[in-house]
XYZ file of C-alpha atoms in Angstrom:
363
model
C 0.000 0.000 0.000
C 1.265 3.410 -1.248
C 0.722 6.205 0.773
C 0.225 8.866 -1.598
C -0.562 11.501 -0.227
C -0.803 14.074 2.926
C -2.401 17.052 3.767
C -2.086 18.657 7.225
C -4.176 21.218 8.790
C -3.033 23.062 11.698
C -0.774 20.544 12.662
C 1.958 20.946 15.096
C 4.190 23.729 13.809
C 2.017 23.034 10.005
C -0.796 25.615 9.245
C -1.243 23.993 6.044
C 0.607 21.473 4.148
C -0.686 19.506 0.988
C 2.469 16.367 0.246
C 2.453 14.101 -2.686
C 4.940 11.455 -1.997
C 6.622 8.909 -4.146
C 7.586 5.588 -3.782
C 11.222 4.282 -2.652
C 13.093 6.541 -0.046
C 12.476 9.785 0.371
C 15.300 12.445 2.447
C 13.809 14.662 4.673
C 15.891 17.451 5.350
C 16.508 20.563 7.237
C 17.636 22.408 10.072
C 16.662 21.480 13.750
C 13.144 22.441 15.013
C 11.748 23.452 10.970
C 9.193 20.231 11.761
C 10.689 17.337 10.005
C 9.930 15.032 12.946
C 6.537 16.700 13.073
C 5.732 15.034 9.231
C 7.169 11.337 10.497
C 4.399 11.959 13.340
C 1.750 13.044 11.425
C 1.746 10.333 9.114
C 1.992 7.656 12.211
C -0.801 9.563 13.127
C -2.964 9.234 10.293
C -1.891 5.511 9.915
C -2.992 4.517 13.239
C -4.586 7.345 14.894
C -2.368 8.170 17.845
C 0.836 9.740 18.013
C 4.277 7.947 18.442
C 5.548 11.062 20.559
C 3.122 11.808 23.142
C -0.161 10.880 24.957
C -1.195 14.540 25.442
C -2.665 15.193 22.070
C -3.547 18.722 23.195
C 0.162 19.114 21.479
C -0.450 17.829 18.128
C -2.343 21.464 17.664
C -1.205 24.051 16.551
C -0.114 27.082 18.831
C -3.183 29.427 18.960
C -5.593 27.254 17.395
C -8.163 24.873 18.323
C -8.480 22.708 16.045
C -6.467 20.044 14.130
C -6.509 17.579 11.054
C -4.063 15.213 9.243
C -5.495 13.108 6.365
C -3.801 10.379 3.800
C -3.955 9.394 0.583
C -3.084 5.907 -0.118
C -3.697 3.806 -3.790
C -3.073 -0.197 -3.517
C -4.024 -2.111 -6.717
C -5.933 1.103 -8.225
C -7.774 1.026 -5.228
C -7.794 4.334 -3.046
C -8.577 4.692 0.154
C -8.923 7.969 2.212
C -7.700 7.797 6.367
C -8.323 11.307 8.664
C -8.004 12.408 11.968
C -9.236 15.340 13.490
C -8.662 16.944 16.881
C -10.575 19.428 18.806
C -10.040 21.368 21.859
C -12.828 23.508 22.375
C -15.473 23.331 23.871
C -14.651 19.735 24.578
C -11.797 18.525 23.809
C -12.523 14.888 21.040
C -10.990 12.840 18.353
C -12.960 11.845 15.521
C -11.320 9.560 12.854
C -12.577 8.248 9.756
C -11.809 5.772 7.162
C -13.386 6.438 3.535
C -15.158 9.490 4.927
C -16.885 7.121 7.585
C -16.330 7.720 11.233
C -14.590 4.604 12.827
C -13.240 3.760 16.418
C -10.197 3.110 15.503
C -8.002 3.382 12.810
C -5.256 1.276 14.272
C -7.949 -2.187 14.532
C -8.851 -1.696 10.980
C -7.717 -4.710 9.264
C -7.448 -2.561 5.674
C -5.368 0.501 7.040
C -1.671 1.247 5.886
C 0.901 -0.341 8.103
C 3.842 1.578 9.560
C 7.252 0.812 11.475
C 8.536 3.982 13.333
C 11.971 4.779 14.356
C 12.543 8.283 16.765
C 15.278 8.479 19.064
C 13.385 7.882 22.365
C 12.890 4.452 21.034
C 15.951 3.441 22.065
C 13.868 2.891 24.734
C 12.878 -0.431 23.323
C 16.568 -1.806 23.597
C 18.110 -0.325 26.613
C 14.607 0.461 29.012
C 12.072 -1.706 30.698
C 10.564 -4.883 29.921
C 7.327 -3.476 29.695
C 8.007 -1.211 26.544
C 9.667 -4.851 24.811
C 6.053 -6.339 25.388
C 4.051 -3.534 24.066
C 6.109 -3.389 21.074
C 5.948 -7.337 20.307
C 2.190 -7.104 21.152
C 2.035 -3.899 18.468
C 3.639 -6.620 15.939
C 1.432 -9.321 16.653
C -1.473 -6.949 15.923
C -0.110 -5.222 12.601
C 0.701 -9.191 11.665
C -2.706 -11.051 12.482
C -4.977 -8.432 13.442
C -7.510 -11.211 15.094
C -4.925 -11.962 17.406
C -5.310 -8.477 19.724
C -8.128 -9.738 21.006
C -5.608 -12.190 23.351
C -3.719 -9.225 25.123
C -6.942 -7.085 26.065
C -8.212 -10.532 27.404
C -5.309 -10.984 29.507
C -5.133 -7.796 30.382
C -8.766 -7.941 31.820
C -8.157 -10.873 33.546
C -5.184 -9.897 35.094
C -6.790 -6.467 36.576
C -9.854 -8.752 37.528
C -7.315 -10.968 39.568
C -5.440 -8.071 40.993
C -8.472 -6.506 42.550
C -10.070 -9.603 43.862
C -5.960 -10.592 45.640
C -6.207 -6.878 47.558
C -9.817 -7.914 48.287
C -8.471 -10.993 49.715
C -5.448 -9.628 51.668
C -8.114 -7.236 53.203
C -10.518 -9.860 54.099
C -13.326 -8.831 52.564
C -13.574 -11.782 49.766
C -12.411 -15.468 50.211
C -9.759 -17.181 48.665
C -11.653 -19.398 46.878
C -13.015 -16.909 44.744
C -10.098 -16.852 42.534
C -10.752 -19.734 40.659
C -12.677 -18.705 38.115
C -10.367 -15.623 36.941
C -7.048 -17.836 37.656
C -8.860 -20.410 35.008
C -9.530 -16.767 32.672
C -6.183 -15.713 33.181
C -4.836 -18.949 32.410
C -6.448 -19.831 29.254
C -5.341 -15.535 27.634
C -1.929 -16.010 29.241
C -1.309 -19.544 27.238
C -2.416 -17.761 24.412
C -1.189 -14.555 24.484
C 2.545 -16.190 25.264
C 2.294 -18.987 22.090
C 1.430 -15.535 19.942
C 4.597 -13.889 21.244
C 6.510 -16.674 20.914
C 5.285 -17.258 17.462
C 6.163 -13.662 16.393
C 9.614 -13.900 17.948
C 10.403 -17.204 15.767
C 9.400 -15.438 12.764
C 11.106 -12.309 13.467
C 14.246 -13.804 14.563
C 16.125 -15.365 10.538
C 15.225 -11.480 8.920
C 16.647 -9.729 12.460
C 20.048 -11.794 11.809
C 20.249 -10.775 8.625
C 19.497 -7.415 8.761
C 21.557 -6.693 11.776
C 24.899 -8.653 9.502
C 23.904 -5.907 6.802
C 24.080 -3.178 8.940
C 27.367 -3.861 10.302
C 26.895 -5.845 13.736
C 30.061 -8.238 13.997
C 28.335 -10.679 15.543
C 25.298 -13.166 15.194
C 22.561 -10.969 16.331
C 19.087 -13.315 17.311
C 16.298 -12.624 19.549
C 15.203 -14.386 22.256
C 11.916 -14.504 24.108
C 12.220 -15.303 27.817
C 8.363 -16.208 28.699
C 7.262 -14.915 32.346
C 5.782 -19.064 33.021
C 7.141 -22.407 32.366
C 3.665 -23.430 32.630
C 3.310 -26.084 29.019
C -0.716 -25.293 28.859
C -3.610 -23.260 30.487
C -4.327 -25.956 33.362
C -0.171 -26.049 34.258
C -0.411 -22.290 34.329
C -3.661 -22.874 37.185
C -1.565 -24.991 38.933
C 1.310 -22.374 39.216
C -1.412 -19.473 40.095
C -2.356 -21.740 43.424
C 1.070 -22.357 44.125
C 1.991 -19.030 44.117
C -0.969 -17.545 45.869
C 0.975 -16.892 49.114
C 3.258 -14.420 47.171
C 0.847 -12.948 45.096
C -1.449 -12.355 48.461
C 1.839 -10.018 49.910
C 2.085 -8.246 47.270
C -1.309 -8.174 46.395
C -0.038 -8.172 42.915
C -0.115 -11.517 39.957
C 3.497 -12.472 40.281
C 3.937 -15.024 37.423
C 2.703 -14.829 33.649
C 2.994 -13.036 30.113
C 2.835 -9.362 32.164
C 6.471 -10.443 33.175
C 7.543 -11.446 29.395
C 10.594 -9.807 28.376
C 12.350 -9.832 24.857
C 16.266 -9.981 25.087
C 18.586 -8.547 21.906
C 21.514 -11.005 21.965
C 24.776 -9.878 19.815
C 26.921 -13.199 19.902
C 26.315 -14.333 23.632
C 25.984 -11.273 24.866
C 22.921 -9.149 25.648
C 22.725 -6.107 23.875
C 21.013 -4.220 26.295
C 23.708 -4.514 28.988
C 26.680 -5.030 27.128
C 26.096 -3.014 23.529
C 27.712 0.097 22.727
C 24.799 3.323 21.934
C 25.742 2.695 18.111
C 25.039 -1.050 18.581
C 21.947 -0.568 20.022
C 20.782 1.714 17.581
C 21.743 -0.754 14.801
C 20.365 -3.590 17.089
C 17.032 -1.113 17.023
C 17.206 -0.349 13.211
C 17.555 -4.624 12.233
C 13.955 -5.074 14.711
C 12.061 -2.299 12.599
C 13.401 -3.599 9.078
C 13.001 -7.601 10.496
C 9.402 -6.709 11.435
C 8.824 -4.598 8.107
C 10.507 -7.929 6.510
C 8.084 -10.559 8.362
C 5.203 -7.736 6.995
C 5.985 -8.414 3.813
C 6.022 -12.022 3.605
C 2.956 -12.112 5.410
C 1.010 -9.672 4.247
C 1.820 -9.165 0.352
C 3.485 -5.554 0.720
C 6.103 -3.669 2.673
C 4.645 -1.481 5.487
C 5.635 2.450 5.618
C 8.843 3.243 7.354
C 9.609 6.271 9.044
C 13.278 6.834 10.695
C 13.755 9.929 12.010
C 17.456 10.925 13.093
C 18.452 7.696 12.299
C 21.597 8.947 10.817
C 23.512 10.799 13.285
C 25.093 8.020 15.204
C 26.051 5.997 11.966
C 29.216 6.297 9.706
C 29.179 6.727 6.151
C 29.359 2.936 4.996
C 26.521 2.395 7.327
C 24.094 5.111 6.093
C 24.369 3.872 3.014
C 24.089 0.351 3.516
C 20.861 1.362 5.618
C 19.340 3.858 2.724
C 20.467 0.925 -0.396
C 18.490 -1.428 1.642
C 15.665 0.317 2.520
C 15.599 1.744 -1.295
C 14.821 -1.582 -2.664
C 11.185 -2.103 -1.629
C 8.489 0.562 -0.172
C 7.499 3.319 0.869
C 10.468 5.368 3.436
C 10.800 8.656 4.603
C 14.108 9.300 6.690
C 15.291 12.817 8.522
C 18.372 14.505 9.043
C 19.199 17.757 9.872
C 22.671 16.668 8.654
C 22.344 18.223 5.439
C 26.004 17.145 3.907
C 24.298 13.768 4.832
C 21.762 13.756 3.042
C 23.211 14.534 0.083
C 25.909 12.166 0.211
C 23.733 9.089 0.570
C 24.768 6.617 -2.661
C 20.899 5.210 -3.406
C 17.830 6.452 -5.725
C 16.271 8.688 -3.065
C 14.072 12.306 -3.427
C 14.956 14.621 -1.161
C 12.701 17.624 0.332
C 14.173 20.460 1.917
C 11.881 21.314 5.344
C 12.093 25.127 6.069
C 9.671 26.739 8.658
C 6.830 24.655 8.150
C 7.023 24.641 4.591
C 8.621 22.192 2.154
C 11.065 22.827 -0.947
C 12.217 20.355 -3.679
């Protein structure tokens, strides 16, 4: 799926932007703060209907205004399909999205909407930060690759809160222990699943993360591994480690065991990336997930998802930026900043670059 086009209203630092874009990779370009990371953003935006930089949309509009909209474009077999967003502040603030000039829910559950992998800085995050932020992402994946599968993670996720409440209920004497059963046997049955789907995505991700981490320059065997919060083999071994844990789980009042404590581990050779890795091996560590999952997208679903990488380039050397832009030229749909301008230009690919200055952009 192409996106073709984007048209921002009152967007960020944007009072009006119409975009066509092209296919292959495209060099965005300009000095720091002109809103180059503001256009990676708004077409996340538009592609799933939340921002990949904050959870206060209040600052997705415009300074002075109230209101806010960021629409796409995108053509896929001569078919073309229309995506929007729209933010208001005043009198209440709301969100209204739309799909084909329909309202919808949400953009990001719609099994027909474009798919996007999203590099920014802060997601180093992914590599070097908690666990939590690892599971999210994975989960993210799983959704973008089987779309009926999301259903498993809000199912745990009820189940687990359901537990949670009813174990502080317990420790306070208000509900008896017995009363667990029926959410341990809930809990059970989503976390079974849930993990399987993880693990699933992790096998499939891991051959295209090897690779691409070899092409970007990582000197050793680079794999994935997914360490699994249970042992437990199926949904009634998983009850049976619930009881047997209870006593813990009562003093902290808390579900000590299961896919909430999933982690994913970046391994470069034996080692683990996240403890051991230098920042530019993490980053290329980062870069090989995106283009693995953007890989396992492909295969799966017939056509390479949009990629944005913003800054991507600033911690690389030369061989490296262009072994990432000759790769990511082959297939797709990319947009990549830099505010390294000599960069830019010196990038050894097909590519069209687009000059950002002050909210405005120049060829």
């Amino acid at each position: 799926m192409l996106i073709a086009g984007l048209e921002l209203r009152n967007f960020r630092n944007y009072e009006r932007l119409e975009l066509d874009l092209c296919d292959g990779l495209t060099i965005l370009h300009g000095p720091v703060g002109t809103g180059k990371t503001n256009l990676i953003e708004a077409l996340y935006f538009a592609c799933t209907g939340r921002s990949c930089r904050t959870s206060d949309e209040r600052r997705l509009v415009r300074f002075g205004e109230s209101t806010a909209r960021v629409s796409i474009a995108t053509s896929e077999s001569d078919l073309e399909r229309h995506f929007e967003v729209a933010l208001q502040l005043t009198p209440e603030r709301s969100k209204v999205m739309r799909a084909d000039g329909e309202p919808v829910t949400s953009i990001a559950e719609l099994d027909g909407r474009p798919l996007v992998c999203v590099f920014l800085p802060e997601r180093m995050e992914l590599v070097k930060g908690a666990a939590g932020g690892r599971r999210g992402h994975l989960d993210s994946f799983i959704g973008a690759l089987w779309p009926a599968r999301a259903q498993s993670r809000r199912s745990y996720r009820r189940a687990l809160a359901q537990r949670n409440v009813l174990l502080r209920s317990i420790r306070a004497g208000v509900a008896p222990a017995d009363s667990l059963a029926g959410w341990n046997r809930e809990l059970a049955r989503a976390g079974v699943e849930l993990r399987e789907h993880r693990r699933e995505a992790v096998e499939q991700l891991t051959p295209y993360f090897g690779t691409r981490a070899a092409e970007l320059g990582l000197v050793n065997v680079a794999t994935l591994e997914y360490r699994p919060g249970t042992s437990a083999a199926s949904a009634e071994e998983f009850e049976v480690e619930l009881e047997q844990t209870l006593e813990a789980d009562l003093s902290r009042a808390f579900t000590t065991r299961g896919p909430h404590r999933d982690d994913l581990r970046f391994d470069m050779g034996t080692r683990d990336l996240r403890r051991y890795g230098s920042q530019g091996q993490q980053r290329l560590g980062l870069l090989a997930l995106l283009l693995a999952e953007r890989d396992c997208l492909t295969s799966q679903r017939g056509a390479p998802p949009l990629l944005l990488l913003d800054d991507v380039l600033s911690e690389l050397d030369h061989e490296r930026r262009n072994r990432l832009a000759q790769t990511v030229a082959q297939a797709g749909q990319t947009l990549i900043t830099t505010a390294d301008e000599a960069a830019a230009f010196a990038l050894d690919a097909p590519l069209t670059r687009l000059r950002v200055h002050e909210g405005s952009l120049v060829a």
